[in-house]
């Protein structure tokens, strides 16, 4: 191992964080021995902050309608190949209950920027808040809502009426790449939405896509931006080319890319949540993601309910391989375990108190 790498890993392991130039250096690692050392440091840090416990997230894609046309997304408005549905409340609550019974720690309600939900008459938000209340009553679990960019009023209702998390992915923090990937959308508004959510007391998940035309420096800057946002959960996902989209013929990135970025995120944000999504490679890709320092398994989807994934709309779902039971078997084989529910809710509670304290200090300084 080079002295420079050893020095950076030692600094990170002491919890002293990473400079942007260190992040760029780590993102360039390719030699097997060096990458293994990076992954080992990521696992050590996960273990220091979280022990051997891993959190499990149930995923319900409740509406696949969207007003936008992101170039990378299967569910873009103008994709005729996309599966479209909008689940009703009873179906959502029943799927959430089923997920809760399998031992997940959170229910993630994801949707496109569904025009019906965002109607100015407010009926859409009333519906969503009612769904959240019903899911919480039926499961007793925290809820994450991933509705895309929404008005401030809607964030306020979410914060005041029982939502714990707001997930909204920038996918890149290079504004000109953002403009190409997300035509007609505002980079600034999307970022501001997350800051607003945090100031209202919601936990925030930020996310990146790898393999969509970004440079190594773009990824390093994104990791810096995630620290600047003080994001509570940070995800990296390799781009999967989608039928019927302008990027359908793009080559997917090296599968290794996602793992290296995840490990660097763990070094840069050691006490935060980093998901291992089943959405790109299914259950077969889980061990590699855990080995890179992830501590949440996301995209657990119940079979038999006609529910879709995001990057892979159907991979492993109806085969029953996106279940907590299958994931837990892999955890056990790797010396890890599913957290107890109270361990997850304690973490959520502590983070919410931490962000409330930061924002109250900022308000009193103004
Ligand atoms: S990424 Fe989100 S906002 Fe963009 S088209 Fe897909 S569902 Fe809509």
PDB file of N, CA and C in Angstrom, residues 61-129:
ATOM      1  N   UNK A  61     -43.501   1.488  -4.169  1.00  0.00           N
ATOM      2  CA  UNK A  61     -43.590   2.492  -5.246  1.00  0.00           C
ATOM      3  C   UNK A  61     -45.080   2.713  -5.468  1.00  0.00           C
ATOM      4  N   UNK A  62     -45.622   3.791  -4.848  1.00  0.00           N
ATOM      5  CA  UNK A  62     -47.080   3.893  -4.782  1.00  0.00           C
ATOM      6  C   UNK A  62     -47.703   4.590  -5.989  1.00  0.00           C
ATOM      7  N   UNK A  63     -46.909   5.383  -6.717  1.00  0.00           N
ATOM      8  CA  UNK A  63     -47.427   5.937  -7.983  1.00  0.00           C
ATOM      9  C   UNK A  63     -46.273   6.059  -8.970  1.00  0.00           C
ATOM     10  N   UNK A  64     -46.468   5.499 -10.150  1.00  0.00           N
ATOM     11  CA  UNK A  64     -45.400   5.582 -11.162  1.00  0.00           C
ATOM     12  C   UNK A  64     -45.711   6.666 -12.200  1.00  0.00           C
ATOM     13  N   UNK A  65     -46.691   7.528 -11.901  1.00  0.00           N
ATOM     14  CA  UNK A  65     -46.942   8.664 -12.790  1.00  0.00           C
ATOM     15  C   UNK A  65     -45.963   9.785 -12.449  1.00  0.00           C
ATOM     16  N   UNK A  66     -45.507  10.503 -13.458  1.00  0.00           N
ATOM     17  CA  UNK A  66     -44.589  11.617 -13.206  1.00  0.00           C
ATOM     18  C   UNK A  66     -44.749  12.685 -14.265  1.00  0.00           C
ATOM     19  N   UNK A  67     -44.616  13.950 -13.810  1.00  0.00           N
ATOM     20  CA  UNK A  67     -44.755  15.075 -14.756  1.00  0.00           C
ATOM     21  C   UNK A  67     -43.438  15.366 -15.476  1.00  0.00           C
ATOM     22  N   UNK A  68     -42.347  14.721 -15.045  1.00  0.00           N
ATOM     23  CA  UNK A  68     -41.016  15.067 -15.567  1.00  0.00           C
ATOM     24  C   UNK A  68     -40.514  14.083 -16.612  1.00  0.00           C
ATOM     25  N   UNK A  69     -39.407  14.474 -17.222  1.00  0.00           N
ATOM     26  CA  UNK A  69     -38.842  13.681 -18.306  1.00  0.00           C
ATOM     27  C   UNK A  69     -37.352  13.456 -18.111  1.00  0.00           C
ATOM     28  N   UNK A  70     -36.956  13.019 -16.935  1.00  0.00           N
ATOM     29  CA  UNK A  70     -35.524  12.794 -16.682  1.00  0.00           C
ATOM     30  C   UNK A  70     -34.995  11.760 -17.683  1.00  0.00           C
ATOM     31  N   UNK A  71     -33.858  12.057 -18.260  1.00  0.00           N
ATOM     32  CA  UNK A  71     -33.357  11.218 -19.357  1.00  0.00           C
ATOM     33  C   UNK A  71     -33.012   9.795 -18.934  1.00  0.00           C
ATOM     34  N   UNK A  72     -32.677   9.622 -17.658  1.00  0.00           N
ATOM     35  CA  UNK A  72     -32.198   8.315 -17.199  1.00  0.00           C
ATOM     36  C   UNK A  72     -33.327   7.424 -16.665  1.00  0.00           C
ATOM     37  N   UNK A  73     -34.550   7.973 -16.577  1.00  0.00           N
ATOM     38  CA  UNK A  73     -35.565   7.299 -15.752  1.00  0.00           C
ATOM     39  C   UNK A  73     -36.621   6.562 -16.577  1.00  0.00           C
ATOM     40  N   UNK A  74     -36.867   5.330 -16.188  1.00  0.00           N
ATOM     41  CA  UNK A  74     -37.870   4.497 -16.853  1.00  0.00           C
ATOM     42  C   UNK A  74     -39.269   5.113 -16.756  1.00  0.00           C
ATOM     43  N   UNK A  75     -39.517   5.822 -15.652  1.00  0.00           N
ATOM     44  CA  UNK A  75     -40.868   6.337 -15.391  1.00  0.00           C
ATOM     45  C   UNK A  75     -41.079   7.750 -15.917  1.00  0.00           C
ATOM     46  N   UNK A  76     -40.150   8.238 -16.747  1.00  0.00           N
ATOM     47  CA  UNK A  76     -40.312   9.588 -17.316  1.00  0.00           C
ATOM     48  C   UNK A  76     -41.647   9.674 -18.065  1.00  0.00           C
ATOM     49  N   UNK A  77     -42.193  10.883 -18.023  1.00  0.00           N
ATOM     50  CA  UNK A  77     -43.555  11.094 -18.543  1.00  0.00           C
ATOM     51  C   UNK A  77     -43.765  10.518 -19.937  1.00  0.00           C
ATOM     52  N   UNK A  78     -42.772  10.721 -20.822  1.00  0.00           N
ATOM     53  CA  UNK A  78     -43.028  10.353 -22.215  1.00  0.00           C
ATOM     54  C   UNK A  78     -42.556   8.950 -22.573  1.00  0.00           C
ATOM     55  N   UNK A  79     -42.286   8.104 -21.569  1.00  0.00           N
ATOM     56  CA  UNK A  79     -41.863   6.733 -21.905  1.00  0.00           C
ATOM     57  C   UNK A  79     -43.087   5.828 -22.084  1.00  0.00           C
ATOM     58  N   UNK A  80     -43.364   5.417 -23.322  1.00  0.00           N
ATOM     59  CA  UNK A  80     -44.559   4.574 -23.524  1.00  0.00           C
ATOM     60  C   UNK A  80     -44.370   3.171 -22.950  1.00  0.00           C
ATOM     61  N   UNK A  81     -43.099   2.772 -22.685  1.00  0.00           N
ATOM     62  CA  UNK A  81     -42.848   1.415 -22.158  1.00  0.00           C
ATOM     63  C   UNK A  81     -43.092   1.316 -20.650  1.00  0.00           C
ATOM     64  N   UNK A  82     -43.229   2.483 -20.003  1.00  0.00           N
ATOM     65  CA  UNK A  82     -43.278   2.451 -18.532  1.00  0.00           C
ATOM     66  C   UNK A  82     -44.592   1.854 -18.003  1.00  0.00           C
ATOM     67  N   UNK A  83     -44.462   1.071 -16.955  1.00  0.00           N
ATOM     68  CA  UNK A  83     -45.648   0.558 -16.248  1.00  0.00           C
ATOM     69  C   UNK A  83     -46.241   1.739 -15.483  1.00  0.00           C
ATOM     70  N   UNK A  84     -47.560   1.958 -15.590  1.00  0.00           N
ATOM     71  CA  UNK A  84     -48.170   3.070 -14.835  1.00  0.00           C
ATOM     72  C   UNK A  84     -49.239   2.525 -13.902  1.00  0.00           C
ATOM     73  N   UNK A  85     -49.145   2.945 -12.666  1.00  0.00           N
ATOM     74  CA  UNK A  85     -50.228   2.640 -11.737  1.00  0.00           C
ATOM     75  C   UNK A  85     -50.201   3.659 -10.604  1.00  0.00           C
ATOM     76  N   UNK A  86     -51.296   3.786  -9.926  1.00  0.00           N
ATOM     77  CA  UNK A  86     -51.379   4.594  -8.704  1.00  0.00           C
ATOM     78  C   UNK A  86     -52.133   3.720  -7.715  1.00  0.00           C
ATOM     79  N   UNK A  87     -51.453   3.275  -6.675  1.00  0.00           N
ATOM     80  CA  UNK A  87     -52.087   2.343  -5.728  1.00  0.00           C
ATOM     81  C   UNK A  87     -53.093   3.084  -4.851  1.00  0.00           C
ATOM     82  N   UNK A  88     -54.143   2.375  -4.443  1.00  0.00           N
ATOM     83  CA  UNK A  88     -55.061   3.056  -3.519  1.00  0.00           C
ATOM     84  C   UNK A  88     -54.652   2.779  -2.074  1.00  0.00           C
ATOM     85  N   UNK A  89     -55.264   3.529  -1.174  1.00  0.00           N
ATOM     86  CA  UNK A  89     -54.817   3.499   0.226  1.00  0.00           C
ATOM     87  C   UNK A  89     -54.867   2.091   0.802  1.00  0.00           C
ATOM     88  N   UNK A  90     -55.937   1.365   0.555  1.00  0.00           N
ATOM     89  CA  UNK A  90     -56.055   0.028   1.158  1.00  0.00           C
ATOM     90  C   UNK A  90     -54.922  -0.888   0.698  1.00  0.00           C
ATOM     91  N   UNK A  91     -54.591  -0.818  -0.593  1.00  0.00           N
ATOM     92  CA  UNK A  91     -53.498  -1.657  -1.104  1.00  0.00           C
ATOM     93  C   UNK A  91     -52.161  -1.265  -0.465  1.00  0.00           C
ATOM     94  N   UNK A  92     -51.966   0.039  -0.309  1.00  0.00           N
ATOM     95  CA  UNK A  92     -50.692   0.507   0.267  1.00  0.00           C
ATOM     96  C   UNK A  92     -50.583   0.035   1.723  1.00  0.00           C
ATOM     97  N   UNK A  93     -51.671   0.216   2.469  1.00  0.00           N
ATOM     98  CA  UNK A  93     -51.627  -0.163   3.886  1.00  0.00           C
ATOM     99  C   UNK A  93     -51.435  -1.672   4.020  1.00  0.00           C
ATOM    100  N   UNK A  94     -52.083  -2.418   3.162  1.00  0.00           N
ATOM    101  CA  UNK A  94     -51.941  -3.872   3.278  1.00  0.00           C
ATOM    102  C   UNK A  94     -50.522  -4.320   2.931  1.00  0.00           C
ATOM    103  N   UNK A  95     -49.903  -3.707   1.898  1.00  0.00           N
ATOM    104  CA  UNK A  95     -48.516  -4.061   1.557  1.00  0.00           C
ATOM    105  C   UNK A  95     -47.566  -3.626   2.673  1.00  0.00           C
ATOM    106  N   UNK A  96     -47.837  -2.447   3.271  1.00  0.00           N
ATOM    107  CA  UNK A  96     -46.973  -1.965   4.359  1.00  0.00           C
ATOM    108  C   UNK A  96     -47.054  -2.894   5.565  1.00  0.00           C
ATOM    109  N   UNK A  97     -48.283  -3.368   5.844  1.00  0.00           N
ATOM    110  CA  UNK A  97     -48.459  -4.278   6.985  1.00  0.00           C
ATOM    111  C   UNK A  97     -47.683  -5.572   6.734  1.00  0.00           C
ATOM    112  N   UNK A  98     -47.771  -6.047   5.514  1.00  0.00           N
ATOM    113  CA  UNK A  98     -47.051  -7.281   5.173  1.00  0.00           C
ATOM    114  C   UNK A  98     -45.538  -7.087   5.348  1.00  0.00           C
ATOM    115  N   UNK A  99     -45.043  -5.935   4.902  1.00  0.00           N
ATOM    116  CA  UNK A  99     -43.604  -5.657   5.068  1.00  0.00           C
ATOM    117  C   UNK A  99     -43.237  -5.593   6.546  1.00  0.00           C
ATOM    118  N   UNK A 100     -44.069  -4.912   7.334  1.00  0.00           N
ATOM    119  CA  UNK A 100     -43.774  -4.769   8.768  1.00  0.00           C
ATOM    120  C   UNK A 100     -43.690  -6.131   9.436  1.00  0.00           C
ATOM    121  N   UNK A 101     -44.567  -7.029   9.027  1.00  0.00           N
ATOM    122  CA  UNK A 101     -44.566  -8.368   9.647  1.00  0.00           C
ATOM    123  C   UNK A 101     -43.272  -9.128   9.345  1.00  0.00           C
ATOM    124  N   UNK A 102     -42.583  -8.752   8.270  1.00  0.00           N
ATOM    125  CA  UNK A 102     -41.326  -9.438   7.955  1.00  0.00           C
ATOM    126  C   UNK A 102     -40.150  -8.846   8.715  1.00  0.00           C
ATOM    127  N   UNK A 103     -40.356  -7.725   9.415  1.00  0.00           N
ATOM    128  CA  UNK A 103     -39.287  -7.191  10.271  1.00  0.00           C
ATOM    129  C   UNK A 103     -38.570  -5.963   9.727  1.00  0.00           C
ATOM    130  N   UNK A 104     -39.133  -5.286   8.699  1.00  0.00           N
ATOM    131  CA  UNK A 104     -38.455  -4.072   8.246  1.00  0.00           C
ATOM    132  C   UNK A 104     -38.588  -2.979   9.313  1.00  0.00           C
ATOM    133  N   UNK A 105     -37.707  -1.975   9.220  1.00  0.00           N
ATOM    134  CA  UNK A 105     -37.675  -0.918  10.233  1.00  0.00           C
ATOM    135  C   UNK A 105     -38.319   0.376   9.774  1.00  0.00           C
ATOM    136  N   UNK A 106     -38.584   0.473   8.474  1.00  0.00           N
ATOM    137  CA  UNK A 106     -39.143   1.716   7.923  1.00  0.00           C
ATOM    138  C   UNK A 106     -39.919   1.377   6.657  1.00  0.00           C
ATOM    139  N   UNK A 107     -40.952   2.173   6.395  1.00  0.00           N
ATOM    140  CA  UNK A 107     -41.684   2.029   5.133  1.00  0.00           C
ATOM    141  C   UNK A 107     -41.367   3.261   4.276  1.00  0.00           C
ATOM    142  N   UNK A 108     -40.822   2.990   3.103  1.00  0.00           N
ATOM    143  CA  UNK A 108     -40.493   4.060   2.152  1.00  0.00           C
ATOM    144  C   UNK A 108     -41.603   4.138   1.106  1.00  0.00           C
ATOM    145  N   UNK A 109     -42.333   5.254   1.118  1.00  0.00           N
ATOM    146  CA  UNK A 109     -43.399   5.480   0.131  1.00  0.00           C
ATOM    147  C   UNK A 109     -42.831   6.349  -0.986  1.00  0.00           C
ATOM    148  N   UNK A 110     -42.584   5.730  -2.126  1.00  0.00           N
ATOM    149  CA  UNK A 110     -41.950   6.448  -3.243  1.00  0.00           C
ATOM    150  C   UNK A 110     -42.955   6.691  -4.361  1.00  0.00           C
ATOM    151  N   UNK A 111     -42.785   7.808  -5.050  1.00  0.00           N
ATOM    152  CA  UNK A 111     -43.642   8.087  -6.215  1.00  0.00           C
ATOM    153  C   UNK A 111     -42.909   9.028  -7.150  1.00  0.00           C
ATOM    154  N   UNK A 112     -43.359   9.069  -8.393  1.00  0.00           N
ATOM    155  CA  UNK A 112     -42.866  10.109  -9.285  1.00  0.00           C
ATOM    156  C   UNK A 112     -43.488  11.429  -8.851  1.00  0.00           C
ATOM    157  N   UNK A 113     -43.168  12.503  -9.548  1.00  0.00           N
ATOM    158  CA  UNK A 113     -43.842  13.779  -9.250  1.00  0.00           C
ATOM    159  C   UNK A 113     -45.214  13.692  -9.909  1.00  0.00           C
ATOM    160  N   UNK A 114     -46.080  12.989  -9.227  1.00  0.00           N
ATOM    161  CA  UNK A 114     -47.394  12.639  -9.764  1.00  0.00           C
ATOM    162  C   UNK A 114     -48.264  13.901  -9.862  1.00  0.00           C
ATOM    163  N   UNK A 115     -48.689  14.262 -11.098  1.00  0.00           N
ATOM    164  CA  UNK A 115     -49.471  15.497 -11.243  1.00  0.00           C
ATOM    165  C   UNK A 115     -50.726  15.512 -10.374  1.00  0.00           C
ATOM    166  N   UNK A 116     -51.317  14.354 -10.132  1.00  0.00           N
ATOM    167  CA  UNK A 116     -52.541  14.343  -9.294  1.00  0.00           C
ATOM    168  C   UNK A 116     -52.229  14.703  -7.851  1.00  0.00           C
ATOM    169  N   UNK A 117     -51.070  14.222  -7.398  1.00  0.00           N
ATOM    170  CA  UNK A 117     -50.675  14.508  -6.021  1.00  0.00           C
ATOM    171  C   UNK A 117     -50.354  15.987  -5.837  1.00  0.00           C
ATOM    172  N   UNK A 118     -49.862  16.602  -6.924  1.00  0.00           N
ATOM    173  CA  UNK A 118     -49.388  17.978  -6.815  1.00  0.00           C
ATOM    174  C   UNK A 118     -50.420  19.006  -7.277  1.00  0.00           C
ATOM    175  N   UNK A 119     -51.680  18.566  -7.454  1.00  0.00           N
ATOM    176  CA  UNK A 119     -52.738  19.504  -7.860  1.00  0.00           C
ATOM    177  C   UNK A 119     -52.846  20.638  -6.841  1.00  0.00           C
ATOM    178  N   UNK A 120     -52.995  21.895  -7.324  1.00  0.00           N
ATOM    179  CA  UNK A 120     -53.005  23.024  -6.384  1.00  0.00           C
ATOM    180  C   UNK A 120     -54.169  23.007  -5.402  1.00  0.00           C
ATOM    181  N   UNK A 121     -55.207  22.196  -5.644  1.00  0.00           N
ATOM    182  CA  UNK A 121     -56.346  22.206  -4.708  1.00  0.00           C
ATOM    183  C   UNK A 121     -56.015  21.529  -3.370  1.00  0.00           C
ATOM    184  N   UNK A 122     -54.809  20.938  -3.251  1.00  0.00           N
ATOM    185  CA  UNK A 122     -54.394  20.363  -1.970  1.00  0.00           C
ATOM    186  C   UNK A 122     -54.948  18.983  -1.677  1.00  0.00           C
ATOM    187  N   UNK A 123     -55.792  18.456  -2.590  1.00  0.00           N
ATOM    188  CA  UNK A 123     -56.388  17.132  -2.297  1.00  0.00           C
ATOM    189  C   UNK A 123     -55.334  16.015  -2.321  1.00  0.00           C
ATOM    190  N   UNK A 124     -54.331  16.200  -3.170  1.00  0.00           N
ATOM    191  CA  UNK A 124     -53.273  15.191  -3.276  1.00  0.00           C
ATOM    192  C   UNK A 124     -52.501  15.068  -1.980  1.00  0.00           C
ATOM    193  N   UNK A 125     -52.143  16.208  -1.406  1.00  0.00           N
ATOM    194  CA  UNK A 125     -51.376  16.165  -0.154  1.00  0.00           C
ATOM    195  C   UNK A 125     -52.249  15.627   0.978  1.00  0.00           C
ATOM    196  N   UNK A 126     -53.548  15.985   0.968  1.00  0.00           N
ATOM    197  CA  UNK A 126     -54.454  15.425   1.988  1.00  0.00           C
ATOM    198  C   UNK A 126     -54.453  13.899   1.882  1.00  0.00           C
ATOM    199  N   UNK A 127     -54.500  13.424   0.647  1.00  0.00           N
ATOM    200  CA  UNK A 127     -54.506  11.961   0.429  1.00  0.00           C
ATOM    201  C   UNK A 127     -53.201  11.352   0.971  1.00  0.00           C
ATOM    202  N   UNK A 128     -52.073  11.987   0.640  1.00  0.00           N
ATOM    203  CA  UNK A 128     -50.781  11.429   1.066  1.00  0.00           C
ATOM    204  C   UNK A 128     -50.656  11.402   2.591  1.00  0.00           C
ATOM    205  N   UNK A 129     -51.082  12.494   3.231  1.00  0.00           N
ATOM    206  CA  UNK A 129     -50.987  12.557   4.693  1.00  0.00           C
ATOM    207  C   UNK A 129     -51.876  11.482   5.322  1.00  0.00           C
TER     208      UNK A 129
END
